[in-house]
Short mmCIF file of C-alpha atoms in Angstrom, two decimals:
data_model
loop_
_atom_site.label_atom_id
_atom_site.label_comp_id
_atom_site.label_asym_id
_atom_site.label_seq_id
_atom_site.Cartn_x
_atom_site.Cartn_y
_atom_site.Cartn_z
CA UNK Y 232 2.76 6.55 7.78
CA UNK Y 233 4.78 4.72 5.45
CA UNK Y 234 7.88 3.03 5.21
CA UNK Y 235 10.99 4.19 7.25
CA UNK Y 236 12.96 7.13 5.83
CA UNK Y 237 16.20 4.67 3.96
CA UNK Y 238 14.20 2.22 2.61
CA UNK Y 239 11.73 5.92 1.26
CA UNK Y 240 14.69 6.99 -0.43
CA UNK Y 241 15.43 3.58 -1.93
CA UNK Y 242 12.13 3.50 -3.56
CA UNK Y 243 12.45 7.06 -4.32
CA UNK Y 244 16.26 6.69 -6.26
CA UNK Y 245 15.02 3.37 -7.81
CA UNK Y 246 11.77 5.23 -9.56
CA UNK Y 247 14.36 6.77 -11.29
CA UNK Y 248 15.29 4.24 -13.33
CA UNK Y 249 13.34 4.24 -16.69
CA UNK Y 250 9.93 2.05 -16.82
CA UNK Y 251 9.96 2.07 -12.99
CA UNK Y 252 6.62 3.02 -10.81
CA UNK Y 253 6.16 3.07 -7.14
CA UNK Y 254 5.12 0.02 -7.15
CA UNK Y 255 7.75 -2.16 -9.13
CA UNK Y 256 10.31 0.52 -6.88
CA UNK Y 257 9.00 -1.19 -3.71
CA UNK Y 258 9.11 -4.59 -4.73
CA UNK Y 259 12.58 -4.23 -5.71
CA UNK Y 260 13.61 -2.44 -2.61
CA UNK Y 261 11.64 -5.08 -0.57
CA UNK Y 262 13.50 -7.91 -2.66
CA UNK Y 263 16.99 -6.40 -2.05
CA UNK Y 264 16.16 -6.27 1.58
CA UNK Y 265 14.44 -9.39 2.44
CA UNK Y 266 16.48 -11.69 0.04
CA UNK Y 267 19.14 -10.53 -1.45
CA UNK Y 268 21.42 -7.62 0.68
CA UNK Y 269 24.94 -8.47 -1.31
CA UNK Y 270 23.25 -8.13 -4.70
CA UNK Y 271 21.71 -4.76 -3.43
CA UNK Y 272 25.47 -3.73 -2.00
CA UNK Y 273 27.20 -4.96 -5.46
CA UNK Y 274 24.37 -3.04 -7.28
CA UNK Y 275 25.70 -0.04 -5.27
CA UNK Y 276 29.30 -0.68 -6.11
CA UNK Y 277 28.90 -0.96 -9.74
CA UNK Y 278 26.68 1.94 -10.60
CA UNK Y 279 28.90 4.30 -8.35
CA UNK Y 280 32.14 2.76 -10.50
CA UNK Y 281 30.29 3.02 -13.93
CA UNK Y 282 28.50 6.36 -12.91
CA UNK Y 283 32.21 7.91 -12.44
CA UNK Y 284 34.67 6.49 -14.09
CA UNK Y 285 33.05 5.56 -17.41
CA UNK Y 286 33.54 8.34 -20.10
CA UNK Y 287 33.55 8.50 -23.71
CA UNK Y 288 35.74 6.84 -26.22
CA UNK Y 289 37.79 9.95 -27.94
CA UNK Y 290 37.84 8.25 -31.25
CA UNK Y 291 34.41 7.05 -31.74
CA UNK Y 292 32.61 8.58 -28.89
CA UNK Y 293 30.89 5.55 -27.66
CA UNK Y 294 30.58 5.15 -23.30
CA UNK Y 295 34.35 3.44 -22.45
CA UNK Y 296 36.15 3.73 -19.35
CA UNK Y 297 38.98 3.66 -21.34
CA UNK Y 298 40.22 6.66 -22.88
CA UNK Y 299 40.15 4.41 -26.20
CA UNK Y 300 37.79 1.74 -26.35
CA UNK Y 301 38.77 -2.03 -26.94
CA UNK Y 302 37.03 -1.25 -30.32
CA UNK Y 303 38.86 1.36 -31.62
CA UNK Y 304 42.16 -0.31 -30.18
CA UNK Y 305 41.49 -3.43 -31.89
CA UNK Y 306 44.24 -3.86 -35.00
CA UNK Y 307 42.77 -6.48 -36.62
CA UNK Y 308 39.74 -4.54 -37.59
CA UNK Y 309 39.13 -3.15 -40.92
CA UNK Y 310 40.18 0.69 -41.27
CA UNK Y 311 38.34 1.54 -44.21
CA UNK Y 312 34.98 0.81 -43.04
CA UNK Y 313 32.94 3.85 -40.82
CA UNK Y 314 29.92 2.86 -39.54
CA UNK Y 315 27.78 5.94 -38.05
CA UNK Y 316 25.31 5.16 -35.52
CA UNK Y 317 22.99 7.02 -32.64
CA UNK Y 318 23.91 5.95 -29.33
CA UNK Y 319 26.07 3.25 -27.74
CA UNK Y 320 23.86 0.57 -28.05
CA UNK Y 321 23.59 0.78 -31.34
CA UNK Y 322 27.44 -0.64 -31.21
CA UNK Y 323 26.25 -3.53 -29.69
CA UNK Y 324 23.73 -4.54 -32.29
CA UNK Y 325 25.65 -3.85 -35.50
CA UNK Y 326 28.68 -5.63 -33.35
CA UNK Y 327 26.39 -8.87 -33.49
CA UNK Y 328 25.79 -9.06 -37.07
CA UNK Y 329 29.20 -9.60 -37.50
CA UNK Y 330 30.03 -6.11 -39.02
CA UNK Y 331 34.31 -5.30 -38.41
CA UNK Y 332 34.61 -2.10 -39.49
CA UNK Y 333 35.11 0.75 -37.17
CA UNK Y 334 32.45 2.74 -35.36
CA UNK Y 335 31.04 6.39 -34.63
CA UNK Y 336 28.50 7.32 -32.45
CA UNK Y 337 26.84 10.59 -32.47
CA UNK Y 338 24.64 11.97 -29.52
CA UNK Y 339 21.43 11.25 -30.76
CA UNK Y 340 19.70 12.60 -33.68
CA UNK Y 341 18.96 16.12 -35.09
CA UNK Y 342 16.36 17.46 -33.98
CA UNK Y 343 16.37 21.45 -34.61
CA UNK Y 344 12.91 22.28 -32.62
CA UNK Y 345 14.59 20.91 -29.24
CA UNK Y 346 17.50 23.08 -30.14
CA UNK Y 347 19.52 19.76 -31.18
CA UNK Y 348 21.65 20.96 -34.26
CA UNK Y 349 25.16 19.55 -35.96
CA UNK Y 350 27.26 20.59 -33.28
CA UNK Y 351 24.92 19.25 -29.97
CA UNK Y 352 24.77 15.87 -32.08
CA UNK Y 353 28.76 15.49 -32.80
CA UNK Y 354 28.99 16.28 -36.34
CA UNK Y 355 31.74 18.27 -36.32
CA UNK Y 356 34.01 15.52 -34.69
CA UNK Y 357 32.46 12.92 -37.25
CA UNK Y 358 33.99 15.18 -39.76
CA UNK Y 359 37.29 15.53 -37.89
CA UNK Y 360 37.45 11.81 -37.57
CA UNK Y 361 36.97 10.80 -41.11
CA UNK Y 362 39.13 14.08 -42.03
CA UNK Y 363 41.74 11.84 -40.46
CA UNK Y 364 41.04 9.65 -42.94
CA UNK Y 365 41.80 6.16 -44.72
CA UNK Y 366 37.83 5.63 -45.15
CA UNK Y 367 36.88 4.02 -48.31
CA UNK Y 368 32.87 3.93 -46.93
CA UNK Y 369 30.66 5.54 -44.91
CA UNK Y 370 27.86 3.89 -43.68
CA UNK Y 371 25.04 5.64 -42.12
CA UNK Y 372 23.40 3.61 -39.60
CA UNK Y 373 21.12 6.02 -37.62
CA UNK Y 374 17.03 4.81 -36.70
CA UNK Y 375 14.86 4.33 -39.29
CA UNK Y 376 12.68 6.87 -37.99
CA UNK Y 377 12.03 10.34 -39.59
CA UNK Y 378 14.78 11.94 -37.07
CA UNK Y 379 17.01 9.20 -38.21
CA UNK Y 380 16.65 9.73 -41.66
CA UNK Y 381 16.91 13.29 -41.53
CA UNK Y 382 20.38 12.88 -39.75
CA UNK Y 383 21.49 10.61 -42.14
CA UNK Y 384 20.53 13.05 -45.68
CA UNK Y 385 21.96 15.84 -43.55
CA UNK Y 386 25.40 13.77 -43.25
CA UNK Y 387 25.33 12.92 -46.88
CA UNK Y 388 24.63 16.12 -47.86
CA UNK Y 389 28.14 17.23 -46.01
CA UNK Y 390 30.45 14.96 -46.93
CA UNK Y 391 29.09 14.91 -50.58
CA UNK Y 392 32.11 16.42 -51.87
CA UNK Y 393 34.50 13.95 -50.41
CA UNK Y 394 35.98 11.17 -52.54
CA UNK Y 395 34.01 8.68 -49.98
CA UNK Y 396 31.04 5.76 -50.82
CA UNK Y 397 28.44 7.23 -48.34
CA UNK Y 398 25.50 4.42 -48.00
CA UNK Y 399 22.65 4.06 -45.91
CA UNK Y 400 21.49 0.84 -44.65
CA UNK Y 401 19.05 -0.95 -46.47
CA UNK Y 402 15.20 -0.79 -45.79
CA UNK Y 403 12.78 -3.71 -46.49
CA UNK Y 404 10.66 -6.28 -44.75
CA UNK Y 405 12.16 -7.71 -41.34
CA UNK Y 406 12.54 -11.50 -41.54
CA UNK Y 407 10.32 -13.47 -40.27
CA UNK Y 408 6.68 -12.56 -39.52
CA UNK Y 409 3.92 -12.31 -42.64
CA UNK Y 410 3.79 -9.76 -45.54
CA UNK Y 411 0.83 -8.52 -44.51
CA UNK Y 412 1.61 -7.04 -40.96
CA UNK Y 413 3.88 -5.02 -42.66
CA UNK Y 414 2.96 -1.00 -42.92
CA UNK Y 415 2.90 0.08 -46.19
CA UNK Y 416 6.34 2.36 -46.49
CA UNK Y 417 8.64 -0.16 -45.33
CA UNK Y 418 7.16 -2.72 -48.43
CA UNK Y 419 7.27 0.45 -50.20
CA UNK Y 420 10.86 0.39 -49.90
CA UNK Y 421 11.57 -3.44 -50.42
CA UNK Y 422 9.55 -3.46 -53.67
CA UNK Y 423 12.00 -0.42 -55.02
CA UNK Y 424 15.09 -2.00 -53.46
CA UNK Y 425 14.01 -5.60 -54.66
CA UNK Y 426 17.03 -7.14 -56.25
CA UNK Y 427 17.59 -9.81 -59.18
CA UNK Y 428 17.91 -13.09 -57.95
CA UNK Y 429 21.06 -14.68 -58.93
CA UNK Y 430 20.69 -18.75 -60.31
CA UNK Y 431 24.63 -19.31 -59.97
CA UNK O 62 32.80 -7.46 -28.57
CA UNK O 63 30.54 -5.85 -26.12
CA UNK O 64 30.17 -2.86 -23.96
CA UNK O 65 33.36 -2.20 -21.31
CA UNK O 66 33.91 -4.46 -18.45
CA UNK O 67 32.53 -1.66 -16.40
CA UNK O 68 29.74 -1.29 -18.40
CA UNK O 69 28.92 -4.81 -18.57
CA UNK O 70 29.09 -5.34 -14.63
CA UNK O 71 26.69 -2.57 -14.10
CA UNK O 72 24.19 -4.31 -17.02
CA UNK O 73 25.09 -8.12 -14.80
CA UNK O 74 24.07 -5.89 -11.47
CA UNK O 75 20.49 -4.30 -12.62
CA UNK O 76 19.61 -7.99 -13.91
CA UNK O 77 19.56 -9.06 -10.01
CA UNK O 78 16.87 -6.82 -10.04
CA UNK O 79 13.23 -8.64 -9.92
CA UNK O 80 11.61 -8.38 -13.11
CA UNK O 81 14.89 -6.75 -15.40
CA UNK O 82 16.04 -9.07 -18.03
CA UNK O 83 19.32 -8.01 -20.33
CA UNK O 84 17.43 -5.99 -22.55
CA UNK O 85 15.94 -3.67 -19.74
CA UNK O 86 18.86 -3.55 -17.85
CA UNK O 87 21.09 -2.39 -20.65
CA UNK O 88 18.41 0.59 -21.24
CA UNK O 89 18.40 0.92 -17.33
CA UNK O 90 22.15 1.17 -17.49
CA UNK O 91 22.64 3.58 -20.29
CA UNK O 92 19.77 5.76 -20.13
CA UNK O 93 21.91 6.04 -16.46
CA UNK O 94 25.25 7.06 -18.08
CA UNK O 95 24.02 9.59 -20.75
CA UNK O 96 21.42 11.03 -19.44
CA UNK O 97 21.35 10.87 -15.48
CA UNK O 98 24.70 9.98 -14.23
CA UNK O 99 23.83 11.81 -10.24
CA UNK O 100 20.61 10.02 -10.35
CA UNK O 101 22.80 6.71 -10.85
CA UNK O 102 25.33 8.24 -7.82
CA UNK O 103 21.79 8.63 -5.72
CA UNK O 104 20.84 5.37 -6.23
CA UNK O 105 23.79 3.68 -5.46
CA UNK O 106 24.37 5.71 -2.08
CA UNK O 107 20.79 4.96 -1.16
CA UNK O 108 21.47 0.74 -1.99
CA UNK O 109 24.57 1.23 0.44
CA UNK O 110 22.86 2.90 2.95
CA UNK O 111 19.26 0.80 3.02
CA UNK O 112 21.47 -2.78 2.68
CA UNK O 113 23.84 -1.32 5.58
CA UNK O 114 21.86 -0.06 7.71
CA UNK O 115 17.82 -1.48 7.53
CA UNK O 116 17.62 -3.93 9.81
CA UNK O 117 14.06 -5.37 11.85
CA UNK O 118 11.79 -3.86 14.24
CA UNK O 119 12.01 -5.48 17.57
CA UNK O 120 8.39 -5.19 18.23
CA UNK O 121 6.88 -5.90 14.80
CA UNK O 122 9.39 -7.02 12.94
CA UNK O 123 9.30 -5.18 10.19
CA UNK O 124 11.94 -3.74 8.24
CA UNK O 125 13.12 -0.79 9.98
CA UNK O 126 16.47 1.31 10.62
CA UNK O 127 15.47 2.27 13.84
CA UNK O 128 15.54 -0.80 17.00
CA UNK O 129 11.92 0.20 17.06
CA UNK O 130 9.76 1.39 14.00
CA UNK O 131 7.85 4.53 13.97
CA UNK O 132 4.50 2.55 14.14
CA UNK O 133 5.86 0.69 17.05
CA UNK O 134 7.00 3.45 18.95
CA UNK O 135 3.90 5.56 17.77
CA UNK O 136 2.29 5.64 21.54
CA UNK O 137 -1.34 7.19 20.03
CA UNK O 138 -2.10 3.74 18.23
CA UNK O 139 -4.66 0.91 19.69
CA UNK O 140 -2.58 -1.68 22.14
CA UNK O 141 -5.39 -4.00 21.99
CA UNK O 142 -5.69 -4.60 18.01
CA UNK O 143 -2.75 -6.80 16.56
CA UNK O 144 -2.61 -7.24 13.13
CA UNK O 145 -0.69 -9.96 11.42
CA UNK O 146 0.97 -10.02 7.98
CA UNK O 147 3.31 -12.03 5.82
CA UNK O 148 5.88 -9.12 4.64
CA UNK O 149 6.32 -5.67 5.15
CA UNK O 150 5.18 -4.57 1.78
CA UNK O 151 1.72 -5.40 3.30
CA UNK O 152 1.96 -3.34 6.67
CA UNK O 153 1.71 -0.73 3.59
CA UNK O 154 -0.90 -1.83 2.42
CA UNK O 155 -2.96 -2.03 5.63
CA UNK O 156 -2.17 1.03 7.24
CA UNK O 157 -3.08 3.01 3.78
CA UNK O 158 -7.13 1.34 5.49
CA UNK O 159 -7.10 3.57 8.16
CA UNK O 160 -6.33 0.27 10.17
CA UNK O 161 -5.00 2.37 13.95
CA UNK O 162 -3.52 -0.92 15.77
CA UNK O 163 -0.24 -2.74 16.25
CA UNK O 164 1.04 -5.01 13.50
CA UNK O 165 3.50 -8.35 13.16
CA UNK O 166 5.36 -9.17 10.41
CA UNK O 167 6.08 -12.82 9.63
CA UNK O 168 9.00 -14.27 7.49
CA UNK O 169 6.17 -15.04 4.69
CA UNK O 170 4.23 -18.22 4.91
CA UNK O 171 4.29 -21.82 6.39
CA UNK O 172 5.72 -24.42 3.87
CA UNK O 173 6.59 -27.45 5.21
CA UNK O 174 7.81 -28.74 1.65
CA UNK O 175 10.31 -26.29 1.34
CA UNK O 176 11.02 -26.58 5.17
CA UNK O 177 9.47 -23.99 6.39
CA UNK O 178 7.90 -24.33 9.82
CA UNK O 179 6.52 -22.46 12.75
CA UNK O 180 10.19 -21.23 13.70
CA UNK O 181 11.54 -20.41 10.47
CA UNK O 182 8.80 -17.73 9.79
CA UNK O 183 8.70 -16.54 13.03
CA UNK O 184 5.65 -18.05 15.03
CA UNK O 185 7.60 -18.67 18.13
CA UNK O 186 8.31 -14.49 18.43
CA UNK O 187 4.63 -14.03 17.44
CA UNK O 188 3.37 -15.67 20.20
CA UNK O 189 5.65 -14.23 22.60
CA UNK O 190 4.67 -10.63 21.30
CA UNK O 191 1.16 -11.54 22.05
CA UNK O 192 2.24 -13.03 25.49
CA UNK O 193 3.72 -9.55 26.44
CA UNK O 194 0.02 -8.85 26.35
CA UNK O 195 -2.92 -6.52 26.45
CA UNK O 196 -4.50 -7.49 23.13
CA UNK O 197 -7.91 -8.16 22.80
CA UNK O 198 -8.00 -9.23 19.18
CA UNK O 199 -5.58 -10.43 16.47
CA UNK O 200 -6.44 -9.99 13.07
CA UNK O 201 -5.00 -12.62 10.95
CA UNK O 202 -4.38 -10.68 7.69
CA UNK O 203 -1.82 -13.11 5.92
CA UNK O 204 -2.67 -14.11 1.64
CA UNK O 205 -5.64 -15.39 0.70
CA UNK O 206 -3.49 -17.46 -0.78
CA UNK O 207 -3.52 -21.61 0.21
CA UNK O 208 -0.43 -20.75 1.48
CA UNK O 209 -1.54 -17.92 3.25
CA UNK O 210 -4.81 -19.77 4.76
CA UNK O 211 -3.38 -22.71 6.07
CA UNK O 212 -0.78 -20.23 7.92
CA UNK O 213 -3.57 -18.40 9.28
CA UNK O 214 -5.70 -21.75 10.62
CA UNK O 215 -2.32 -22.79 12.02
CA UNK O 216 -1.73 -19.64 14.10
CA UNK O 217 -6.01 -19.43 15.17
CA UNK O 218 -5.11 -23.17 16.43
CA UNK O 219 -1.93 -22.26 18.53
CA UNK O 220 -3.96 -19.51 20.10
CA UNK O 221 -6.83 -21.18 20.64
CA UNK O 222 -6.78 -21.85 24.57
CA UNK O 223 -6.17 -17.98 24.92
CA UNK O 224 -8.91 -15.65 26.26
CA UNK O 225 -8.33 -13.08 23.20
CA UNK O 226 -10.59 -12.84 19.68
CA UNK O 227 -8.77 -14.22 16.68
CA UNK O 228 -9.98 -12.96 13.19
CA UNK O 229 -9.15 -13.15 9.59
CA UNK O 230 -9.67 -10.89 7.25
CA UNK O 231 -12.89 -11.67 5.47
CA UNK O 232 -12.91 -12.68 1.92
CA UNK O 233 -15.66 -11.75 -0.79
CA UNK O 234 -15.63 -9.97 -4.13
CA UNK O 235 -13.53 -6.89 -4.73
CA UNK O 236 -14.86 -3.45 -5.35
CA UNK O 237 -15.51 -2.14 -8.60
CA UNK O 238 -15.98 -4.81 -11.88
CA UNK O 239 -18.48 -7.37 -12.88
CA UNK O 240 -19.46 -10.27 -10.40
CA UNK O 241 -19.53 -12.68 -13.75
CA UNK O 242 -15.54 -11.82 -13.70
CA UNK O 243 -15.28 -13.42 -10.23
CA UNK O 244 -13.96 -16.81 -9.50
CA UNK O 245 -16.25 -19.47 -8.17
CA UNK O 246 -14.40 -20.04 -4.93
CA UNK O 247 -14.50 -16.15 -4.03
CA UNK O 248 -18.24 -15.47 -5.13
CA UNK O 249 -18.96 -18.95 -2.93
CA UNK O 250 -17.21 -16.86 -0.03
CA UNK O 251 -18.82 -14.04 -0.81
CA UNK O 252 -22.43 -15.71 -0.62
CA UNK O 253 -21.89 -17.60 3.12
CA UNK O 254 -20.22 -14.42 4.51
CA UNK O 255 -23.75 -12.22 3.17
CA UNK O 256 -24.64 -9.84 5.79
CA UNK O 257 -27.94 -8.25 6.35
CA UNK O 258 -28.68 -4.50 5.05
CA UNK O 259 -29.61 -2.49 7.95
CA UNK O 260 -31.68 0.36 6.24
CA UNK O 261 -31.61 2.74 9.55
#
């Protein structure tokens, strides 16, 4: 026995949701239910809008319902900066450091043993869309992790020939927290990218 | 700048969620859009459907779709054995004991300070489920919580000039871990409720 077959299939569609057991599922099917039935029936609403009308942004591939996001539509923003990142949210944090270039998002990173090369990732529309030019920069903004890294030489490496400033983002200690809880290749790289400090 | 008003009402909706702050809803949302878009659909139809359609038990008052839940209407389980609980989430939890007998669910737990009394969490249709009759014993299984106590004493009062056992679940240390882990108030119940070891 257990609980009766619609709220079973709540639980059930809610454990889909990343970082979501059986039990968190049931206390968030119980909390719909019990206190909050018009949040539950907006969540509905929302996620069957989103889930079918959102697509992707044709010029720089990030998740818009638009068929040009208000990004890319923007006029005021400055053509002759590309930044490249990994997925959509990705967008959102550059966006908040103030950064008014334009954007690209590829799908992800290479990753050649899961059969993720170039053209699974979106390189070949990254090329088409700075083929279309006016870029002065390119700016690759994948992870720091090894996958991002890789992705980012292997982007380099293709639009070497290109009159175009490709840079990568900078690597060095976070700010904040204590030199010492920092691993040993990140202070690796701030001690080689350490810069002069300038009096005036 | 941030994501599409779409987007962004689908991140506002999965924060309504217990427990998802912006951070976990925004993964939530677009782990959702890239990578499981029908799981999204399911979810949402499921939301519709439960918030629609779930409704409570007439007899136990739990949440059900049906007038009368499947433990209700199950006609192999004990008639004499009521057990009462605070919330449906913990009808779950007993019947995964092996507990056989009829349950209750109330609306959660007296709090006068918050105005809740005997009507608001449904004592009034508790006692006129036991008045319908044939129970020998009702097992008061609401928190051990203050809370949950004083709701408990309050219902063993209101039924005490009826000719039918009223128990509460007993209280003493868990299974499994270390008895120096235990708080003082449960290792003081667990010492007055000892019970003799019958070797045969």
């Amino acid at each position: 026995m257990s609980f009766s077959p619609l709220i079973r299939q709540l639980v059930e569609a809610l454990r889909g949701l990343p970082g979501v057991g059986q039990k968190t599922a049931q206390r968030m099917a119980l909390h719909l239910l019990e206190r909050d039935r018009s949040g539950g029936l907006r969540l509905s609403e929302a996620l069957s809008r989103a889930m079918q009308h959102v697509g992707y942004c044709q010029q720089c591939r990030t998740l818009s319902e638009d068929p040009v996001c208000a990004l890319c539509a923007d006029p005021r923003r400055d053509d002759q900066l590309l930044c490249v990142v990994q997925s959509p949210v990705d967008v959102f944090a550059v966006e908040q450091t103030g950064f008014r270039g334009r954007y690209f998002v590829l799908k992800g990173h290479l990753s050649p043993l899961d059969g993720l090369g170039p053209e699974a990732i979106g390189i070949p529309e990254l090329l088409a869309r700075i083929g279309e030019g006016g870029f002065a920069e390119v700016i690759l903004a994948t992870n720091p992790t090894v996958e991002g890294e890789a992705t980012a030489h292997y982007i380099a490496q293709t639009l070497a020939d290109r009159d175009i400033v490709i840079s990568r983002i900078a690597h060095g200690v976070p700010l904040g927290g204590e030199l010492e809880l920092v691993d040993g290749g990140t202070l690796a790289h701030a001690l080689a990218g350490r810069k002069p400090i300038s009096l005036r």
